[in-house]
XYZ file of C-alpha atoms in Angstrom:
611
model
C -43.360 44.323 57.145
C -45.067 44.701 53.816
C -43.205 46.332 50.994
C -45.174 48.456 48.538
C -43.970 50.603 45.715
C -43.544 54.302 46.413
C -45.677 56.762 44.449
C -44.518 59.852 42.608
C -46.814 62.412 41.027
C -47.034 66.155 40.426
C -49.533 68.126 42.509
C -50.585 71.748 42.267
C -50.481 73.694 45.535
C -54.291 73.893 45.198
C -54.399 70.106 45.597
C -52.607 70.419 48.943
C -55.436 72.517 50.419
C -57.267 70.651 53.136
C -54.378 68.263 53.817
C -52.651 67.874 57.173
C -48.894 67.494 57.642
C -46.981 66.305 60.685
C -43.382 67.242 61.516
C -41.847 64.615 63.850
C -39.330 65.445 66.558
C -36.298 64.144 64.627
C -36.420 67.261 62.441
C -35.247 70.725 63.375
C -37.706 73.559 62.943
C -38.162 76.180 60.245
C -34.902 77.917 59.357
C -35.252 79.616 55.959
C -33.657 83.060 55.791
C -34.954 86.205 54.070
C -32.722 85.373 51.108
C -34.314 81.922 50.714
C -37.824 83.355 50.925
C -37.110 86.201 48.471
C -35.528 83.788 46.015
C -38.646 81.611 45.980
C -40.886 84.648 45.450
C -38.641 85.936 42.653
C -38.538 82.547 40.920
C -42.328 82.139 40.923
C -42.896 85.690 39.690
C -40.219 85.469 36.961
C -41.929 82.305 35.739
C -45.322 84.066 35.728
C -43.920 87.059 33.825
C -42.500 84.970 30.967
C -45.081 84.661 28.130
C -43.175 81.670 26.727
C -43.950 79.706 29.906
C -47.732 79.757 29.487
C -49.271 76.267 29.754
C -46.189 75.115 31.617
C -45.652 75.155 35.395
C -43.130 76.253 37.987
C -41.907 73.138 39.755
C -40.830 73.064 43.376
C -38.350 70.501 44.665
C -39.818 67.181 45.894
C -41.543 66.735 49.203
C -41.346 63.270 50.721
C -44.373 62.135 52.694
C -45.869 59.068 54.292
C -49.477 58.555 55.397
C -49.876 58.950 59.137
C -52.617 59.158 61.740
C -52.014 61.104 64.952
C -53.846 62.736 67.834
C -53.793 66.524 67.796
C -53.231 68.772 70.825
C -56.976 69.097 71.389
C -57.478 65.324 71.278
C -58.822 64.968 67.720
C -57.667 62.095 65.518
C -56.039 63.457 62.371
C -55.473 61.550 59.127
C -52.649 63.152 57.176
C -49.041 62.837 56.148
C -45.740 62.710 57.944
C -43.572 65.288 56.149
C -40.195 63.532 55.892
C -38.590 66.084 53.573
C -39.799 69.480 52.351
C -40.711 71.221 55.605
C -38.950 74.466 54.630
C -40.693 74.747 51.250
C -44.208 73.937 52.452
C -43.869 76.247 55.441
C -42.692 79.142 53.233
C -45.595 78.616 50.802
C -47.894 78.657 53.849
C -46.454 82.026 54.921
C -46.967 83.456 51.424
C -50.571 82.219 51.284
C -51.237 83.603 54.752
C -50.081 87.049 53.646
C -52.260 86.901 50.515
C -55.279 85.711 52.532
C -55.024 88.423 55.149
C -53.550 91.397 53.258
C -54.923 90.791 49.739
C -58.086 88.677 49.822
C -58.975 89.877 53.342
C -60.813 86.662 54.231
C -60.786 84.625 57.433
C -59.938 81.335 55.764
C -59.256 80.022 52.263
C -62.373 77.875 52.306
C -64.330 81.134 51.986
C -63.209 81.273 48.333
C -61.715 77.829 47.684
C -63.102 74.345 48.201
C -60.726 73.662 51.069
C -58.876 75.636 53.699
C -55.106 76.013 53.707
C -53.170 72.893 54.652
C -52.035 72.557 58.259
C -48.555 71.817 59.580
C -48.303 70.357 63.076
C -45.014 70.007 64.936
C -44.639 67.151 67.387
C -42.510 69.138 69.840
C -43.658 72.696 68.994
C -47.499 72.646 69.086
C -47.777 76.452 69.237
C -46.340 76.724 65.733
C -49.487 75.433 63.982
C -51.621 78.345 65.141
C -48.822 80.864 64.747
C -48.563 80.010 61.022
C -51.997 81.577 60.459
C -51.066 84.857 62.143
C -49.159 87.987 61.124
C -47.627 89.290 64.336
C -43.977 88.835 65.220
C -42.684 86.689 68.039
C -38.931 86.563 68.448
C -38.823 84.554 71.696
C -38.212 81.108 70.173
C -36.099 80.074 67.158
C -39.016 78.676 65.110
C -41.252 81.660 65.796
C -38.378 84.035 65.057
C -37.745 82.569 61.578
C -41.476 82.334 60.841
C -41.885 86.004 61.817
C -38.946 87.071 59.640
C -40.307 85.019 56.732
C -43.669 86.794 56.937
C -41.963 90.197 57.135
C -39.927 89.296 54.036
C -43.055 88.235 52.138
C -44.880 91.432 53.092
C -41.918 93.614 52.147
C -41.495 91.825 48.809
C -45.121 92.331 47.797
C -45.307 95.924 48.993
C -41.838 97.456 48.584
C -39.732 95.440 46.121
C -41.155 97.201 43.055
C -41.900 93.854 41.418
C -45.613 93.797 42.225
C -47.763 96.671 41.005
C -51.317 96.844 42.173
C -54.031 94.328 42.852
C -53.898 92.669 39.431
C -50.300 91.554 40.000
C -51.251 90.055 43.347
C -54.160 88.282 41.655
C -51.788 86.868 39.047
C -49.369 85.692 41.717
C -52.165 84.076 43.724
C -53.570 82.367 40.623
C -50.101 81.016 39.892
C -49.726 79.712 43.412
C -53.294 78.411 43.712
C -54.520 77.717 40.172
C -58.043 76.631 39.461
C -57.943 72.837 39.173
C -60.338 71.327 36.624
C -60.845 67.712 35.626
C -61.622 66.262 32.225
C -64.210 63.572 31.493
C -61.759 60.862 32.528
C -60.990 62.537 35.832
C -57.538 63.735 34.867
C -56.348 67.209 35.859
C -56.424 69.773 33.046
C -53.206 71.772 32.981
C -53.931 75.416 33.929
C -52.227 78.213 31.996
C -50.049 79.059 34.978
C -49.379 76.987 38.065
C -46.918 76.143 40.794
C -46.564 72.416 41.257
C -44.701 70.235 43.659
C -43.236 66.765 43.191
C -45.166 64.537 45.571
C -43.063 61.534 46.614
C -45.176 59.267 48.794
C -43.411 56.484 50.667
C -45.510 53.316 50.794
C -42.661 50.950 51.609
C -43.133 50.198 55.314
C -39.691 48.585 55.570
C -38.077 52.047 55.467
C -38.067 53.965 58.751
C -38.920 57.650 58.403
C -36.049 58.904 60.548
C -33.514 56.873 58.558
C -34.982 58.224 55.306
C -34.769 61.787 56.628
C -31.141 61.319 57.657
C -30.136 59.758 54.346
C -31.963 62.406 52.312
C -30.324 65.253 54.189
C -26.886 63.705 53.890
C -27.304 63.346 50.153
C -27.335 59.555 50.283
C -30.700 59.414 48.542
C -30.422 62.187 45.980
C -33.889 63.072 44.752
C -32.570 63.952 41.318
C -34.361 63.570 37.999
C -33.094 60.010 37.548
C -34.395 58.790 40.898
C -37.724 60.518 40.371
C -38.084 59.091 36.864
C -37.251 55.622 38.142
C -39.868 55.950 40.866
C -42.401 57.041 38.248
C -41.591 53.985 36.120
C -41.906 51.451 38.922
C -44.690 52.807 41.119
C -47.893 50.866 41.540
C -49.754 52.836 38.863
C -47.225 52.182 36.095
C -47.980 49.623 33.364
C -51.225 48.595 35.092
C -52.992 48.302 31.720
C -50.706 45.375 30.830
C -52.136 43.160 33.558
C -50.386 42.084 36.751
C -48.052 39.415 35.307
C -46.933 41.503 32.340
C -46.589 44.588 34.563
C -44.185 42.773 36.886
C -42.237 41.419 33.895
C -41.803 44.859 32.306
C -40.806 46.551 35.546
C -38.302 43.802 36.390
C -36.776 44.083 32.923
C -36.566 47.858 33.254
C -34.906 47.779 36.672
C -32.328 45.205 35.572
C -31.339 47.216 32.500
C -31.385 50.423 34.541
C -28.679 48.976 36.809
C -26.688 47.713 33.819
C -26.772 51.140 32.203
C -25.784 52.902 35.432
C -22.806 50.564 35.882
C -21.619 51.078 32.287
C -21.965 54.847 32.537
C -19.714 54.770 35.589
C -16.868 53.527 33.364
C -14.708 56.693 32.927
C -13.720 55.735 29.361
C -17.312 55.219 28.237
C -18.470 58.351 30.047
C -15.773 60.477 28.382
C -16.775 59.136 24.980
C -20.457 60.093 25.349
C -20.235 63.240 27.461
C -18.203 66.434 27.820
C -19.284 66.821 31.448
C -17.371 65.801 34.555
C -18.451 62.454 35.972
C -19.354 64.049 39.285
C -21.896 66.273 37.500
C -24.433 63.495 38.076
C -25.160 61.507 41.214
C -26.962 59.023 38.945
C -25.204 58.878 35.584
C -28.281 57.553 33.775
C -29.835 60.983 34.240
C -27.565 62.132 31.395
C -29.528 59.917 28.976
C -32.762 61.570 30.062
C -31.121 64.972 29.586
C -30.265 63.893 26.034
C -33.821 62.686 25.404
C -35.389 65.903 26.710
C -32.841 68.110 24.919
C -31.790 69.768 28.171
C -29.457 72.680 27.458
C -26.138 72.942 29.277
C -27.164 76.410 30.406
C -30.249 75.077 32.220
C -30.001 75.372 35.999
C -33.119 73.299 36.645
C -31.930 70.136 38.386
C -35.263 68.454 37.703
C -35.591 69.509 34.061
C -35.515 66.017 32.559
C -38.027 64.643 35.070
C -40.446 67.492 34.407
C -40.129 67.267 30.614
C -39.685 63.529 30.029
C -43.226 62.392 30.762
C -46.388 63.568 29.079
C -49.453 64.732 31.012
C -51.251 61.491 30.254
C -49.202 58.321 30.107
C -50.616 54.843 29.606
C -48.755 51.562 29.733
C -47.878 51.615 26.023
C -46.655 55.216 25.942
C -44.687 54.730 29.161
C -42.965 51.658 27.738
C -42.178 53.529 24.513
C -40.558 56.237 26.631
C -38.313 53.656 28.239
C -37.455 52.087 24.867
C -36.344 55.528 23.645
C -33.784 55.597 26.481
C -32.700 52.064 25.617
C -32.151 53.139 22.023
C -29.916 56.037 23.063
C -27.922 53.759 25.355
C -27.525 50.898 22.869
C -26.492 53.267 20.080
C -23.837 54.891 22.247
C -22.642 51.474 23.470
C -22.298 50.160 19.921
C -20.411 53.224 18.695
C -18.127 52.967 21.718
C -16.930 49.487 20.713
C -16.694 50.194 16.965
C -13.361 51.860 16.193
C -14.619 53.742 13.147
C -17.734 55.144 14.839
C -15.906 55.658 18.124
C -13.608 58.255 16.574
C -16.120 59.916 14.268
C -18.982 60.132 16.746
C -16.564 60.772 19.611
C -15.146 63.786 17.781
C -18.635 65.159 17.065
C -19.678 64.778 20.701
C -16.424 66.375 21.873
C -17.064 69.524 19.817
C -20.628 69.793 21.173
C -22.803 68.159 18.502
C -26.303 67.386 19.761
C -26.371 63.648 20.476
C -30.068 63.380 19.677
C -29.306 64.676 16.180
C -26.874 61.784 15.721
C -29.393 59.290 17.149
C -32.019 60.631 14.744
C -29.665 60.168 11.781
C -29.189 56.546 12.818
C -32.955 56.009 12.982
C -33.570 57.569 9.571
C -30.745 55.991 7.548
C -29.301 52.589 6.774
C -25.713 51.836 7.773
C -24.031 53.310 4.682
C -26.150 56.442 4.573
C -25.688 56.935 8.308
C -21.920 57.025 7.900
C -22.270 59.465 5.020
C -24.371 61.675 7.257
C -21.768 61.463 10.027
C -19.070 62.423 7.536
C -21.233 65.348 6.446
C -21.535 66.601 10.028
C -17.767 66.377 10.445
C -17.228 68.232 7.150
C -19.576 70.977 8.326
C -17.482 71.404 11.472
C -14.355 72.266 9.413
C -14.083 75.987 8.541
C -13.561 76.722 4.850
C -10.585 78.897 5.761
C -9.036 76.373 8.137
C -5.518 76.898 6.735
C -5.836 80.682 7.222
C -6.791 80.532 10.897
C -4.302 82.299 13.133
C -3.195 81.810 16.720
C -2.848 85.587 16.817
C -6.663 85.832 16.666
C -8.198 84.669 19.947
C -11.479 83.938 18.171
C -9.682 81.279 16.091
C -8.341 79.294 19.064
C -11.411 77.086 19.538
C -11.525 76.277 15.807
C -7.807 75.477 15.749
C -8.137 73.161 18.748
C -11.085 71.356 17.129
C -9.185 70.889 13.863
C -6.158 69.488 15.681
C -8.465 67.219 17.701
C -9.928 65.904 14.447
C -6.427 65.317 13.068
C -5.489 63.341 16.186
C -8.674 61.256 16.165
C -8.237 60.597 12.424
C -4.630 59.461 12.793
C -5.728 57.116 15.589
C -8.775 55.879 13.676
C -6.702 55.007 10.616
C -4.066 53.221 12.675
C -4.262 49.526 11.833
C -3.855 48.589 15.478
C -7.453 47.819 16.449
C -6.668 48.302 20.132
C -5.516 51.880 19.595
C -8.371 54.235 20.547
C -8.060 57.976 21.128
C -8.236 58.572 24.923
C -11.141 60.993 25.261
C -11.099 60.386 29.028
C -7.667 62.028 29.204
C -8.295 64.659 26.556
C -11.456 65.933 28.245
C -9.824 66.162 31.653
C -6.955 68.440 30.643
C -6.947 72.104 29.737
C -6.400 72.075 25.992
C -3.677 74.402 24.756
C -2.124 75.322 21.439
C 1.664 74.970 21.385
C 3.882 76.835 18.956
C 6.193 74.212 17.501
C 8.788 76.849 16.636
C 9.019 79.840 19.015
C 12.504 81.282 18.821
C 11.851 84.358 20.953
C 11.074 85.493 24.489
C 7.692 87.045 23.676
C 5.245 86.200 26.433
C 7.802 85.897 29.204
C 6.747 88.086 32.125
C 9.281 90.863 32.637
C 8.475 90.940 36.354
C 9.052 87.237 37.026
C 12.735 86.350 37.323
C 11.977 82.645 37.607
C 10.695 82.711 34.022
C 13.830 84.467 32.753
C 16.174 81.995 34.399
C 14.092 78.998 33.407
C 14.436 80.124 29.771
C 18.184 80.801 30.156
C 18.950 77.527 31.921
C 17.141 75.431 29.292
C 18.776 77.194 26.343
C 22.278 77.361 27.798
C 22.050 73.649 28.482
C 21.497 72.711 24.823
C 23.464 75.560 23.211
C 26.834 73.753 22.823
C 25.258 70.752 21.067
C 23.158 72.640 18.513
C 25.055 75.825 17.557
C 27.695 75.990 14.832
C 29.366 78.957 16.546
C 30.901 77.044 19.413
C 33.283 79.861 20.317
C 30.490 82.374 20.817
C 28.465 79.770 22.714
C 31.336 79.221 25.150
C 31.604 82.986 25.750
C 27.879 83.280 26.454
C 27.985 80.341 28.865
C 30.898 81.906 30.760
C 29.093 85.237 30.875
C 26.012 83.552 32.303
C 28.048 82.067 35.159
C 28.747 85.557 36.496
C 25.087 86.559 36.750
C 23.923 87.803 40.148
C 20.405 86.456 40.028
C 19.209 88.731 42.810
C 20.207 91.934 40.995
C 19.718 90.840 37.399
C 17.451 93.135 35.355
C 15.018 92.374 32.585
C 17.044 94.557 30.201
C 20.114 92.390 30.868
C 18.020 89.273 30.260
C 16.842 90.708 26.928
C 20.453 91.349 25.829
C 21.668 87.878 26.824
C 18.684 86.094 25.277
C 19.214 88.027 22.040
C 22.837 86.834 21.959
C 21.670 83.235 22.423
C 18.972 83.486 19.742
C 21.509 84.992 17.312
C 23.667 81.843 17.264
C 20.849 79.305 17.272
C 20.308 77.296 14.066
C 17.861 79.035 11.747
C 15.580 78.051 8.924
C 15.622 79.839 5.582
C 12.039 81.117 5.929
C 10.932 84.267 7.732
C 9.159 82.998 10.868
C 6.590 85.794 10.646
C 5.146 84.028 7.582
C 4.170 80.920 9.509
C 4.638 81.530 13.281
C 0.886 81.624 14.131
C -0.310 79.390 11.295
C -1.721 75.896 11.898
C 1.381 74.373 10.280
C 3.349 75.661 13.302
C 0.850 74.581 15.971
C 0.375 71.402 17.983
C -2.040 70.324 20.695
C -0.952 69.789 24.291
C -2.365 69.843 27.804
C -1.955 73.207 29.510
C 0.419 71.972 32.214
C 2.787 70.612 29.591
C 2.418 73.766 27.504
C 3.476 75.965 30.424
C 6.720 74.033 30.757
C 7.480 74.373 27.042
C 6.385 77.878 26.055
C 9.006 80.131 24.446
C 11.478 77.274 24.160
C 13.234 76.447 20.924
C 12.282 73.316 19.017
C 15.140 71.190 20.333
C 14.265 71.888 23.965
C 10.645 71.036 23.293
C 11.649 67.879 21.446
C 13.706 66.652 24.386
C 11.008 67.597 26.878
C 8.329 65.770 24.880
C 10.464 62.610 24.830
C 10.987 62.902 28.588
C 7.256 63.347 29.217
C 6.415 60.491 26.863
C 8.728 58.169 28.794
C 6.877 59.090 31.987
C 3.541 58.239 30.405
C 2.202 61.764 29.905
C -0.588 62.216 27.388
C 1.016 63.398 24.144
C -1.467 63.440 21.242
C -0.233 61.352 18.315
C 0.089 64.314 15.918
C 2.072 66.298 18.511
C 4.334 63.326 19.122
C 4.993 63.008 15.385
C 5.998 66.684 15.215
C 8.602 66.489 17.946
C 9.977 63.075 16.984
C 10.911 64.416 13.542
C 8.281 62.262 11.807
C 7.803 64.932 9.150
C 11.439 65.042 8.011
C 10.723 61.924 5.947
C 13.427 61.331 3.324
C 14.853 64.867 3.601
C 16.575 64.255 6.912
C 17.993 67.504 8.275
C 19.282 68.989 11.500
C 16.814 67.754 14.113
C 17.311 70.750 16.373
C 15.123 72.999 14.219
C 11.596 72.812 12.807
C 12.377 73.017 9.107
C 10.333 74.328 6.218
C 10.112 70.796 4.801
C 8.665 69.525 8.083
C 6.172 72.366 8.288
C 4.909 71.654 4.789
C 4.718 67.913 5.419
C 2.858 68.597 8.662
C 0.382 70.852 6.839
C -0.057 68.217 4.138
C -0.978 65.557 6.700
C -3.487 67.910 8.352
C -4.991 68.515 4.919
C -5.206 64.785 4.188
C -7.109 64.197 7.443
C -9.567 67.000 6.724
C -9.979 66.267 3.027
C -11.134 62.767 3.876
C -14.383 64.562 4.796
C -14.275 67.714 2.698
C -13.867 65.779 -0.553
C -16.441 63.126 0.292
C -19.370 65.194 1.409
C -22.418 63.477 -0.159
C -24.814 65.440 -2.321
C -28.172 64.600 -0.776
C -31.419 64.519 -2.710
C -33.478 67.385 -1.297
C -36.667 65.627 -2.345
């Protein structure tokens, strides 16, 4: 069997007029519901109503076709296309056009006003369906005819009763969007109409692939027709790079495919992926699509799965421009790969990506500046991410939480970056896969404990009673409290009793000489943890948290370096004191280290020449 490259292009629905499609017996019939049909109508009309979308197009999902010749029911030989994937979409468009032909234009066939008649769809095992598609009456006797009848009813109801379409002009606008006037320029290329509905035409020319196997794999998601696969097909189809000549064309395409596979393999490394992206790895079937999303500036809020394919290529691409497009992807990949292996850039760029900085902005800075200036620009971006009032942010203000988390992330990446151990890299792959949470280092109270959940009361009591004898100076009172706790009937215990007992415990705990209200919600009293660890530590005194952190660290839990320093008494320095409390000296030393990490950027922001 010969093996030819598949072809991928965009076609307007107008360009489908006059074509013939064949649905083989391995496919089930038409099954779109009223919801599916209404959604398509709504999407096309919302596109047409948006003035910002003029000179763009509404893009339907790909249809997969292969040239085929068959004998029709009346014995005629038909040259057309086997429709391997896309039956539901093309059939629904046919139903919409049939309504507009009969109820709006009131013509017998589209060729009365267009160059060609509406495309035909012929079913191998359901020959009556072809003629039924051009009719308006209902027939509920067979599954296919039932769904086709309901689809037409939905279309009719949408145009006439939904309130979205008002008068003949709206129907004209919808029809012009669905069947735009197609004009060619002097070179024979299609001129983009102001408004149009287009479909991704994926034509299989590789005869080694059986249609039924392709259909099965497509519908099981084994060949995801995502932006990456469509872009790849566009790069390597028979029309690409033809201006280079046959030998050079083969060379370029081979080089592209080899690097494509290399990039895909590297992007499947969880550590590399977590460095360059804040998205889950399973967000992409083909990870390389993320690079095209970066290049096309796709917003996270975009729900268009084919956004990067639609926006990556220009209307007219020649060999040179197409190759430049590929080199732009190479540049993004090689920049990210270099920064990933360079400890300094890894932490600086990694932090910026983690807080949502546009990667293309960073790539652009690299293109525009030499090495030294680039690092200055990176430092400037980091400085701009630090609020001027960072030391006044408060946990008590929910709006400050994101800023506090980002500052503590920067502190942790800075401490790791400055560590002389070259093999010590901040684990973004762990950090991005946990729910980040702010932990009060000192929290000598029961605020936040649910008064209706006994398990929380007794968890707090058990932890504190366990450490009480070893940390209190009032051992007599501690013994009395412990004995009192032994008599508790946990089934009948009330929240009021828990409040009294917890107050007695708190009263004999070691205390610092500073009013906790002055610093409780300040950054000097906050550390970064994963949410699961935070839940197990909330409302516990410092000593309990310290012991728990050590226990978790022994088990290999992710404890950010700054958090670990807090609970291992790193900030006591020469003024060693009772380790069971978070002292004023430690708080100030902790704040000083945070300030040193931030001031590395705040004090070195370059003054750039505006000229």
